[in-house]
Coordinates of C-alpha atoms in Angstrom, one line a residue:
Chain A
X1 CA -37.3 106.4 -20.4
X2 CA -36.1 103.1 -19.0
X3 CA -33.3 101.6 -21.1
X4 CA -32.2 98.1 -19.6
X5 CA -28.3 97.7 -20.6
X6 CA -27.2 97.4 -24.2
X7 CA -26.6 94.1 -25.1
X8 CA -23.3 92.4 -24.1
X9 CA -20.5 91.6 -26.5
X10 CA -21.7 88.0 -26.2
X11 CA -25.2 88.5 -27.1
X12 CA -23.9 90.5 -30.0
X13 CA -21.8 87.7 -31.3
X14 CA -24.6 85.2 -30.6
X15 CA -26.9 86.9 -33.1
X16 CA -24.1 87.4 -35.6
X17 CA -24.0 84.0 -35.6
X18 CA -27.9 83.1 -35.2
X19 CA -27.6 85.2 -38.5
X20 CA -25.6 82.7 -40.3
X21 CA -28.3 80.9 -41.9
X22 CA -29.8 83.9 -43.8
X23 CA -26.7 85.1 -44.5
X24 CA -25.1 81.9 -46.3
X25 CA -28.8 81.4 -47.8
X26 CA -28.5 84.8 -49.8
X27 CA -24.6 84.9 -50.6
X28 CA -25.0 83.5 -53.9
X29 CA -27.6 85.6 -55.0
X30 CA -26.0 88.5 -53.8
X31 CA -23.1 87.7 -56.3
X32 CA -25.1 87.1 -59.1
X33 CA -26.3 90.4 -58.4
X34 CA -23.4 92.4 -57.3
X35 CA -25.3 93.4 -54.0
X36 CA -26.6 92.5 -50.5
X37 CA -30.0 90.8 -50.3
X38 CA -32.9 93.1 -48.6
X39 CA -33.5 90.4 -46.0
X40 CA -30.0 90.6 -45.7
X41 CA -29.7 94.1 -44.5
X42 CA -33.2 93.4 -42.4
X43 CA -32.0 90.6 -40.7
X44 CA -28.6 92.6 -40.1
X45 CA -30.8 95.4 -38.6
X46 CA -32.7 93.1 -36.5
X47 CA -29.3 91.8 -34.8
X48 CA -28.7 95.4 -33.9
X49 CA -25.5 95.4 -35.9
X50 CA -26.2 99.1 -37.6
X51 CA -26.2 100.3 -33.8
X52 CA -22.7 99.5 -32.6
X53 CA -21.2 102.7 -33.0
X54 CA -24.1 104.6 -32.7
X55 CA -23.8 107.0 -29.5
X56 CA -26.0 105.8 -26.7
X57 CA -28.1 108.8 -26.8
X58 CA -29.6 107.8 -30.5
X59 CA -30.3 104.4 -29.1
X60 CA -26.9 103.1 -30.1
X61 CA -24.6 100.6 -28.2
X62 CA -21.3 102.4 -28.5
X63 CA -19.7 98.8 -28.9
X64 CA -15.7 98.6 -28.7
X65 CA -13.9 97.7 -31.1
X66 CA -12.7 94.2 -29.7
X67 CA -16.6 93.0 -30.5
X68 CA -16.4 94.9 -33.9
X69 CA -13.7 92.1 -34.6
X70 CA -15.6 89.3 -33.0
X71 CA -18.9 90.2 -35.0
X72 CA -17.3 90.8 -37.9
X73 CA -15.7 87.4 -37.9
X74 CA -19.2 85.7 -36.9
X75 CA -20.6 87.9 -39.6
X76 CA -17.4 86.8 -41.9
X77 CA -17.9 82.7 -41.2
X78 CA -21.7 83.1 -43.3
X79 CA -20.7 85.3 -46.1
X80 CA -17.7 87.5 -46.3
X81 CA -19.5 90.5 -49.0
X82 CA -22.4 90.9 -46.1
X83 CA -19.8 91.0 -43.5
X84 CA -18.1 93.2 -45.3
X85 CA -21.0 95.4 -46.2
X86 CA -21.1 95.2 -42.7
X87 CA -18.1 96.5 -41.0
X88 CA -18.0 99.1 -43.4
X89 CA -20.9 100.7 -42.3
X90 CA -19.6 100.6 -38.7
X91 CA -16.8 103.2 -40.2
X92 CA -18.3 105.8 -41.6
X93 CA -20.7 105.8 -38.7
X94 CA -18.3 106.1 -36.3
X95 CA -16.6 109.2 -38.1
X96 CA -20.2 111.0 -37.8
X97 CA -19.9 110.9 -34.5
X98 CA -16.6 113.3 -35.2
X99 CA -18.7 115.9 -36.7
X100 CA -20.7 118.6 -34.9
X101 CA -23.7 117.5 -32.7
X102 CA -25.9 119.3 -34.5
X103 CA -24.8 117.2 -37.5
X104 CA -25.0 113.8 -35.9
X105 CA -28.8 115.1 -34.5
X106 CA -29.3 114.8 -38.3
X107 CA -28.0 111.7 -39.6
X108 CA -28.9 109.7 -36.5
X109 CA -32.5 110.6 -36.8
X110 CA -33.1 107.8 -39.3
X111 CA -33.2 104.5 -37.1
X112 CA -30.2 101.9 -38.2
X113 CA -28.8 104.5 -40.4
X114 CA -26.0 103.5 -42.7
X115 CA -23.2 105.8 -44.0
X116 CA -21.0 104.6 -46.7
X117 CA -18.1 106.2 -47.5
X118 CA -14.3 106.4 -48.1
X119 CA -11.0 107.9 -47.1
X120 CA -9.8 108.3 -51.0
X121 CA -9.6 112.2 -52.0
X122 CA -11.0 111.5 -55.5
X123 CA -13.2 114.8 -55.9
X124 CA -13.0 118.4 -55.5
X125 CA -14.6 120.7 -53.5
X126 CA -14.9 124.3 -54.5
X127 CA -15.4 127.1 -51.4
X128 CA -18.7 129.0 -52.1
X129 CA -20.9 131.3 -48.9
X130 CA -22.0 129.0 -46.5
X131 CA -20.3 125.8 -47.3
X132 CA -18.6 124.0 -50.6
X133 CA -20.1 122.5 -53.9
X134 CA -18.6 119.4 -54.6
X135 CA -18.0 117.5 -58.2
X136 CA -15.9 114.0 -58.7
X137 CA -16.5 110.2 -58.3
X138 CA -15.9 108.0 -55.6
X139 CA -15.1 104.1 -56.4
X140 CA -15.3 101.1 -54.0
X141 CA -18.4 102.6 -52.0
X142 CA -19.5 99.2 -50.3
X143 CA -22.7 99.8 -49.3
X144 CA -24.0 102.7 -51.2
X145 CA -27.1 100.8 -52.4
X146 CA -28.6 100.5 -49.1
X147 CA -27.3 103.7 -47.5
X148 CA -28.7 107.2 -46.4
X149 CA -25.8 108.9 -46.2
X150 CA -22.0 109.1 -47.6
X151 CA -19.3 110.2 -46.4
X152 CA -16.9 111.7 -48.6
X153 CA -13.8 113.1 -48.9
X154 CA -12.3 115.7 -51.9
X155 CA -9.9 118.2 -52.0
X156 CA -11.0 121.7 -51.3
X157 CA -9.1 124.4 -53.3
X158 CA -10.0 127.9 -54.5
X159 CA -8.9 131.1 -55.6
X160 CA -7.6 132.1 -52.4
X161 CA -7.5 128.7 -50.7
X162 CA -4.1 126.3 -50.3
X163 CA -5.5 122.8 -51.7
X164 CA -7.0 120.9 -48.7
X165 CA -8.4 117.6 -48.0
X166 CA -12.1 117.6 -46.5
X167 CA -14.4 115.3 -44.9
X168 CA -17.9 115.9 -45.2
X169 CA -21.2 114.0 -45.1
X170 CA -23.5 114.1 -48.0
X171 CA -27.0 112.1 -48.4
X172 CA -27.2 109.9 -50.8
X173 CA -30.1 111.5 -52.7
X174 CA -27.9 114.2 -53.7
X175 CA -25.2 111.6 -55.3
X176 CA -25.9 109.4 -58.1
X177 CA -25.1 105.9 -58.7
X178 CA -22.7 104.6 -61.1
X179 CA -22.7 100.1 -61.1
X180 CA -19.3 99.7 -62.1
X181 CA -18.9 96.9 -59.5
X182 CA -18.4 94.0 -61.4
X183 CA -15.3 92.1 -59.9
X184 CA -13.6 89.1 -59.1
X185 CA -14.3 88.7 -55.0
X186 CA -16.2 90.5 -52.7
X187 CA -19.3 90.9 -55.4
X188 CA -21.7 91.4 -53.1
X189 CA -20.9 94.6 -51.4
X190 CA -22.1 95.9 -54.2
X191 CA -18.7 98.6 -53.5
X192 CA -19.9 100.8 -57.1
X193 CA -18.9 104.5 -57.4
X194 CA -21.1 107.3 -56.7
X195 CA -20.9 110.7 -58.5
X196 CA -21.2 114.3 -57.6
X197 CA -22.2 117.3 -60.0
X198 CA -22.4 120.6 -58.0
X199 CA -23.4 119.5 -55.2
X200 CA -23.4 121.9 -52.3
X201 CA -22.7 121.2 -49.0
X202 CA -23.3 123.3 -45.8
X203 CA -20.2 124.0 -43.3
X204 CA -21.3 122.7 -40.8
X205 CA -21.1 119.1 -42.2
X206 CA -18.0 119.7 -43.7
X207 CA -14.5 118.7 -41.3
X208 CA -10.8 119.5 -42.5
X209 CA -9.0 116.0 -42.8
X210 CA -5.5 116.8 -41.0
X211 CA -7.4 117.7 -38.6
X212 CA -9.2 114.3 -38.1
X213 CA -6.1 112.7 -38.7
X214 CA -4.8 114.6 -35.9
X215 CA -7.8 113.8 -33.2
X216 CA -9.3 117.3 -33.0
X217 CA -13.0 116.0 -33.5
X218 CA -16.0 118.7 -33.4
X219 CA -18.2 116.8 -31.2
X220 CA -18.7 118.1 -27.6
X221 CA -21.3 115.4 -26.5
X222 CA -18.8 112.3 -27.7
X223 CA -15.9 113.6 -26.2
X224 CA -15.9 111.9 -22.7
X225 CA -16.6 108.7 -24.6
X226 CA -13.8 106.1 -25.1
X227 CA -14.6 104.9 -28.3
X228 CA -15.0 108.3 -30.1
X229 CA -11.5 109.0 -28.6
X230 CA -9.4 106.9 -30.8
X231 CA -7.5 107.9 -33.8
X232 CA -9.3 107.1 -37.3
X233 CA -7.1 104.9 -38.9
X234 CA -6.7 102.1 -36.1
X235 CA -10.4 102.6 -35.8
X236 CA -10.8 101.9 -39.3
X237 CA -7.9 98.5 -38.8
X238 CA -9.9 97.4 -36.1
X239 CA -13.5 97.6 -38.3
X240 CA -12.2 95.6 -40.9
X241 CA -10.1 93.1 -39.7
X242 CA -13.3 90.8 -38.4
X243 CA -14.5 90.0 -42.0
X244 CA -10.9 88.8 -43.2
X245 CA -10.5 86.1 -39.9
X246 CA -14.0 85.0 -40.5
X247 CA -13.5 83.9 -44.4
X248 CA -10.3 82.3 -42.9
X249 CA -12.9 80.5 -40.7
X250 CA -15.0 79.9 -42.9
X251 CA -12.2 78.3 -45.0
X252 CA -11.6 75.6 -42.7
X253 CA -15.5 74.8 -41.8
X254 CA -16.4 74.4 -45.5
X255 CA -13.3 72.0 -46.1
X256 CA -13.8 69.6 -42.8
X257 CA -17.4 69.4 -43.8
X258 CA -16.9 68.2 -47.1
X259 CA -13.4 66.1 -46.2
X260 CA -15.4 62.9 -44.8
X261 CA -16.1 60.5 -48.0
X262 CA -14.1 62.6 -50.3
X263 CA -10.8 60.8 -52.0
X264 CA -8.1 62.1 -53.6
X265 CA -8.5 61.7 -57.4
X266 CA -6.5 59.1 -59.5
X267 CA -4.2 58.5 -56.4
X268 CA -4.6 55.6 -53.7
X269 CA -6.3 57.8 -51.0
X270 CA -9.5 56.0 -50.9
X271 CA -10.2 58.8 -47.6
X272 CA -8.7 61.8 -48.1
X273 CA -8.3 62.2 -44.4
X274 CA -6.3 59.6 -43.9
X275 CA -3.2 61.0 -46.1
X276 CA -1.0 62.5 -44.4
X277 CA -0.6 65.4 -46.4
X278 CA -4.3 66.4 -45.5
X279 CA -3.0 65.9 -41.9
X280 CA 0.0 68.9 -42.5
X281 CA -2.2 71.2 -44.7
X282 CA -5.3 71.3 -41.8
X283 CA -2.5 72.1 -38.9
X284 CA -1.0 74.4 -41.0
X285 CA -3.5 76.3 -41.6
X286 CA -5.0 75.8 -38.4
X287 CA -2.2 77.5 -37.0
X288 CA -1.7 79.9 -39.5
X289 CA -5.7 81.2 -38.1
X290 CA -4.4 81.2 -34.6
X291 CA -1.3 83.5 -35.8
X292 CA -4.4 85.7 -37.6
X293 CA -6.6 85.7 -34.7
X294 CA -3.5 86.9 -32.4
X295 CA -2.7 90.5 -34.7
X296 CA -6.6 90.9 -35.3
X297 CA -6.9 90.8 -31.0
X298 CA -3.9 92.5 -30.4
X299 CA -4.7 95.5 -32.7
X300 CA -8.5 95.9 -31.0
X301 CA -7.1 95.5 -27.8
X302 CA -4.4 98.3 -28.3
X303 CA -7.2 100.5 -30.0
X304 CA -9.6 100.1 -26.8
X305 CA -7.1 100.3 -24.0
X306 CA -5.6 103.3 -25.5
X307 CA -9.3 104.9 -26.0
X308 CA -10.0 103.8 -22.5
X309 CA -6.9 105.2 -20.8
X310 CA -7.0 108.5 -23.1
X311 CA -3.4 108.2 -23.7
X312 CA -1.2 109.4 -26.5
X313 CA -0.4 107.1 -29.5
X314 CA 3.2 106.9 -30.7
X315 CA 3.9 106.8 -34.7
X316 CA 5.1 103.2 -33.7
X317 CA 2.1 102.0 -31.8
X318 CA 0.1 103.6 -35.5
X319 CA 1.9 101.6 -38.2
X320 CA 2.1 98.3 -35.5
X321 CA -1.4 98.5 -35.7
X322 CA -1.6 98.7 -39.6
X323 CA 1.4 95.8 -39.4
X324 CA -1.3 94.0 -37.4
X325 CA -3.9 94.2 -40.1
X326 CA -2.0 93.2 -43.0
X327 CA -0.9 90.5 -41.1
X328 CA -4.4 89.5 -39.8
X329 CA -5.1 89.6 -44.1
X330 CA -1.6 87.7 -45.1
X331 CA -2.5 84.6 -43.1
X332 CA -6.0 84.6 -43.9
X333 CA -5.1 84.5 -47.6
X334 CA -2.5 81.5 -46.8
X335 CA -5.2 79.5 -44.5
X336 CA -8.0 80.4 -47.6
X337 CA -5.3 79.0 -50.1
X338 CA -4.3 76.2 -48.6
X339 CA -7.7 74.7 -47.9
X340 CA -8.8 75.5 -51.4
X341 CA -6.0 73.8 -52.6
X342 CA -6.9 70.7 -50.9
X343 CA -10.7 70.9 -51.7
X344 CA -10.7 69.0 -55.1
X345 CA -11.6 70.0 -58.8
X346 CA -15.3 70.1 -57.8
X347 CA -14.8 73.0 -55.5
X348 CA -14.6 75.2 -58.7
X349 CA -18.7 74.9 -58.6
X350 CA -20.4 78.0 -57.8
X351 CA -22.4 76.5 -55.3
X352 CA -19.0 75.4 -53.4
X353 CA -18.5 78.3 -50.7
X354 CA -14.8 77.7 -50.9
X355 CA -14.5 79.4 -54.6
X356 CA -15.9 82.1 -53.4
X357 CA -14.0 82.4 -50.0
X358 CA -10.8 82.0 -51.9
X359 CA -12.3 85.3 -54.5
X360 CA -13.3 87.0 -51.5
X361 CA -9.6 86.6 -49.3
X362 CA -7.7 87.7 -52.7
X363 CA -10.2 90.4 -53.2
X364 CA -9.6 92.0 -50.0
X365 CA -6.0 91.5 -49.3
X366 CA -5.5 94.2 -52.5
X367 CA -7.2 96.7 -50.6
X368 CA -5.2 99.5 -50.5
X369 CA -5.1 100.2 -46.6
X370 CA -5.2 96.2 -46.4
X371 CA -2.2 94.9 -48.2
X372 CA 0.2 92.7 -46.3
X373 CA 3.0 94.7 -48.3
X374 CA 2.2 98.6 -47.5
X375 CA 1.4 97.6 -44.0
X376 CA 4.9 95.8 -43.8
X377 CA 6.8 98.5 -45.4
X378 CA 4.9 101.3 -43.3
X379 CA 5.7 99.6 -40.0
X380 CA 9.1 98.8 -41.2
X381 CA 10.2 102.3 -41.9
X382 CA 9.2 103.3 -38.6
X383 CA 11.2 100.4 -36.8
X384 CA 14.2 101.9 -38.9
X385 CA 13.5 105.7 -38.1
X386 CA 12.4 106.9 -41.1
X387 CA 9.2 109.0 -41.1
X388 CA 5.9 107.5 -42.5
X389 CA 5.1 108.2 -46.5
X390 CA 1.7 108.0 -46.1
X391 CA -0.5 111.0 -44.5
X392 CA -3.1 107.7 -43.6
X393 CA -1.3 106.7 -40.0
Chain B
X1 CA -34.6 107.4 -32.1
X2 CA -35.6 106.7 -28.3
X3 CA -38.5 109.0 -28.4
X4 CA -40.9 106.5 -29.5
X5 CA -40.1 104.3 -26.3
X6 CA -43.0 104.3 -23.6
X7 CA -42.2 107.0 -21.1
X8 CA -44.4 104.4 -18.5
X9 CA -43.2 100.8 -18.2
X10 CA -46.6 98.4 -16.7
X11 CA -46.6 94.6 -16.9
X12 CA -49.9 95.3 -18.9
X13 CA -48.1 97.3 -21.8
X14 CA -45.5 94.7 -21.8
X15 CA -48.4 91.8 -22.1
X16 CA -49.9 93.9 -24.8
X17 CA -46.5 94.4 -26.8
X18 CA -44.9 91.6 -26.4
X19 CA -48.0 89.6 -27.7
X20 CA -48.1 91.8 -30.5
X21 CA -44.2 91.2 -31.6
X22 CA -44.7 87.5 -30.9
X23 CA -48.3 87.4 -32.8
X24 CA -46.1 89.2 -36.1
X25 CA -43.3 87.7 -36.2
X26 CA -44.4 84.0 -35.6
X27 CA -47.5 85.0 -37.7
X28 CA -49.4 82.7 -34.7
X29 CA -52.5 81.0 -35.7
X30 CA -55.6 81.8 -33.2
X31 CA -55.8 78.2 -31.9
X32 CA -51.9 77.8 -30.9
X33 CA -52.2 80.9 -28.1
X34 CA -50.1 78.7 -25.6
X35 CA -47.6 77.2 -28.3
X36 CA -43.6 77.4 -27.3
X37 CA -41.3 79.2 -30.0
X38 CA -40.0 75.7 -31.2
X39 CA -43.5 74.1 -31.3
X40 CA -44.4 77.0 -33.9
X41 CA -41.4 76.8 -35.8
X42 CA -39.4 79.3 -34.6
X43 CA -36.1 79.6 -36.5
X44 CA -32.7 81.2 -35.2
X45 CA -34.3 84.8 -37.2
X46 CA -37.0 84.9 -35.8
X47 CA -35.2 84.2 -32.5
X48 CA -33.4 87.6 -33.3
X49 CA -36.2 89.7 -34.5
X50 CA -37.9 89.1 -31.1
X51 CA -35.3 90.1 -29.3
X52 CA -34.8 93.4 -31.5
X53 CA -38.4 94.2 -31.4
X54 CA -39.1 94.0 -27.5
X55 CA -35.9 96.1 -27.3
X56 CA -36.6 98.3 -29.9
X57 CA -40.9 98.9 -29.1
X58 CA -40.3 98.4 -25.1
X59 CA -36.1 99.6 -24.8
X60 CA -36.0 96.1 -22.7
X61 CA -33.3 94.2 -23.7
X62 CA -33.2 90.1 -23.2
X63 CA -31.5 87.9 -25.3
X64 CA -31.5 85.2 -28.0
X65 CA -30.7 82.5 -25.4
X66 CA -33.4 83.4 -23.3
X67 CA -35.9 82.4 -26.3
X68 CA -33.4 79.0 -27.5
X69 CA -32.8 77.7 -24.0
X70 CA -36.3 78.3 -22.5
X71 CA -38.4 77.9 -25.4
X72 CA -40.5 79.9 -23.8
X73 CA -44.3 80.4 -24.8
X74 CA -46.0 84.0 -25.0
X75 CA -46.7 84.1 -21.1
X76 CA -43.9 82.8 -19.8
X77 CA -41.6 85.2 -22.5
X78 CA -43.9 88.5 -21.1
X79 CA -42.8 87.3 -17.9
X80 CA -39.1 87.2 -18.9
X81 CA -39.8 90.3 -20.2
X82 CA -41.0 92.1 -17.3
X83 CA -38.5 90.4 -15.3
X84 CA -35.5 92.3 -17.5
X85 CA -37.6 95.4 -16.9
X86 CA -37.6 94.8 -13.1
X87 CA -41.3 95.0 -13.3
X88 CA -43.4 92.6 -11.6
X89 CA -46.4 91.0 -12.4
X90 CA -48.9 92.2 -9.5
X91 CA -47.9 95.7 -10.4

């Protein structure tokens, strides 16, 4: 059928942002109740956002990863638990498109399908005819409320079997929900646990994790395609570092609108923007979101030209990228902190975005791929010559 | 997913269509048929759910500016619409 062209990384960003309103309407609500608003997810849907990584033949826009980051931030300027929400669907959805055509026939026949998932090996999976049963709990599942699929991964070990991470995608109406998520930041991904009890799955939706971490994907149809090329774990970088230089953003917005009128308390300042210490903290910052914006481009930019050229990635150019995101999330968290620190006792009020961008930053610089420390020391070793201590590279 | 496009494009189905999207989601009352999208209120979501329903029902895609920066009414977005599509009018 006639398909005009799928819409421009401009046009993406321009609805991100035409979002904004809905998405800064619900963001309290959705941390009152640990979750992303309905109209949320509709109006995300609308924009087209559950499509970016979808393979063109489902309808998808096979977006690169250079517009994941400048959606996400969009996204990550109105609230940073939707835009969140957000770019973790794009991850999962893109490792779908790993598996077996067959399998992505499946899970692409729902229109904006969203998979949730993780990379942490919290389950086992025992070996049975035709596929594996499955039993364990998964924790930090953003998303899993309004998803139709998981993907999962366990360890698979049996009686004759050498213990073995898997990858496999599972529907959520085989898993059950556990609402644990009940946190300091990032409330409204709603990232709870989800549990399996004998659950079997079928080989064919089933992948062997060293394999994935080693490129050999089981999809004939998304082989030519760039994007579907690239290794998973700058894939994954590039996904997630949009949210993290939006709340930045969004930092610095939220304080310049509320600077004009303010003073500073039981000092002199009658205008807060005249003191000169206002005048260092907003360039320092400022430049300290430049610094972020530079890693976040240079690591999408590394992840598409090397998908576009097909070329081979070096351990180096695998833990720069990680160096890249922890650094996208270290000067985030200093932009976030120094604003907030300049915003004034009332900014503790809940209906003050700032509070909440300050949880949010904090929240996700501790995530466990994210933090500024294990990306440093990953990329460090490396530059020294030692090998990597993580299989995750 | 794509199977429930139109396998025939016709400026007719993309009248129809795109009256029906613009009829839903503006929720247009019968006496405003030549009201622009800011005369009837039209907010940056609704700006957005146009665009994804004409792409989605019709697999034409235009975009959000063209409805902000025209502030087009029904016949002059169809018009838009079947220009995206290549299709013109006196087909």
């Amino acid at each position: 059928m006639l398909r005009t062209e799928v819409p421009t990384r401009e046009e993406l960003v321009r609805r991100a942002s035409e979002l904004g309103p809905t998405l800064q309407k619900n963001a309290k609500w959705a941390e009152e109740n640990r979750r992303i608003h309905d109209e949320s997810i509709e109006a995300l849907a609308d924009a087209g956002i559950f499509k970016m990584r979808v393979p063109a033949r489902y309808g998808g826009y096979e977006c690169d990863t250079r517009t994941l980051v400048e959606v996400g931030a969009e996204l990550g300027q109105a609230d940073g638990s939707t835009s969140w929400t957000a770019s973790v669907y794009w991850i999962p959805s893109w490792m779908t498109c790993l598996f077996p055509d067959a399998v992505q026939d499946e899970v692409f026949s729902t229109p904006n399908v969203r998979v949730c998932g993780t990379l942490s090996p919290t389950a086992m999976a025992t070996p049975v005819a035709g596929g594996a049963v499955l039993n364990g709990q998964w924790g930090f599942v953003s998303g899993a409320w309004h998803s139709q699929w998981q993907e999962i991964v366990a360890i698979q070990a049996g009686p004759d079997h050498e213990p073995m991470p898997i990858m496999a995608l599972v529907p959520m109406s085989d898993l059950q929900i556990f609402d644990d998520w009940d946190t300091s930041g990032l409330r409204g991904t709603g990232s709870v646990s989800t549990i399996a009890q004998n659950v079997f799955v079928p080989a064919e939706r089933i992948l062997p994790l060293p394999a994935i971490l080693q490129e050999q994907y089981a999809s004939q149809l998304n082989a030519g395609t760039p994007i579907y090329r690239a290794p998973l774990l700058p894939v994954a970088s590039a996904s997630s570092v949009g949210t993290v230089l939006g709340l930045a953003k969004a930092a610095k917005t939220a304080f310049l609108q509320r600077l004009p009128g303010r003073k500073i308390t039981y000092t002199a300042y009658d205008s807060q923007s005249e003191a000169p210490l206002t005048h260092l903290q907003v360039a320092e910052a400022s430049l300290k979101i430049d610094q972020a914006q530079f890693h976040a481009e240079r690591l999408a930019d590394t992840v598409d030209s090397k998908s576009e050229q097909g070329t081979q990635w070096s351990l180096e150019e695998r833990a720069r990228v990680r160096a890249d995101m922890g650094a996208v999330c270290k000067l985030a968290k200093e932009a976030v902190d120094i604003f907030a620190t300049a915003s004034g006792g009332s900014s503790i009020y809940s209906d003050v975005a700032i509070q909440r961008i300050s949880r949010d930053v904090q929240a996700v610089n501790l995530h466990a791929l994210m933090h500024p420390n294990t990306n440093n020391e990953l990329y460090g070793r490396i530059l020294c010559g030692l090998p990597p201590n993580t299989l995750y590279i | 997913m794509n199977d429930n496009l139109p396998s025939e494009l016709s400026f007719s189905l993309i009248e129809e269509k795109v009256g029906e999207i613009w009829r839903r989601v503006l929720d247009v009352p019968e006496d405003l048929a030549d009201a622009t999208f800011f005369d009837l209120e039209g907010e940056s979501i609704s700006a957005v759910r146009l665009v994804s329903r004409i792409e989605e029902e019709l697999g034409i895609a235009i975009e959000v500016g063209d409805i902000f920066e025209e502030d087009p009414n029904l016949e002059s977005l169809i018009l838009r619409v079947a220009a995206a599509a290549k299709i013109s009018s006196a087909a």
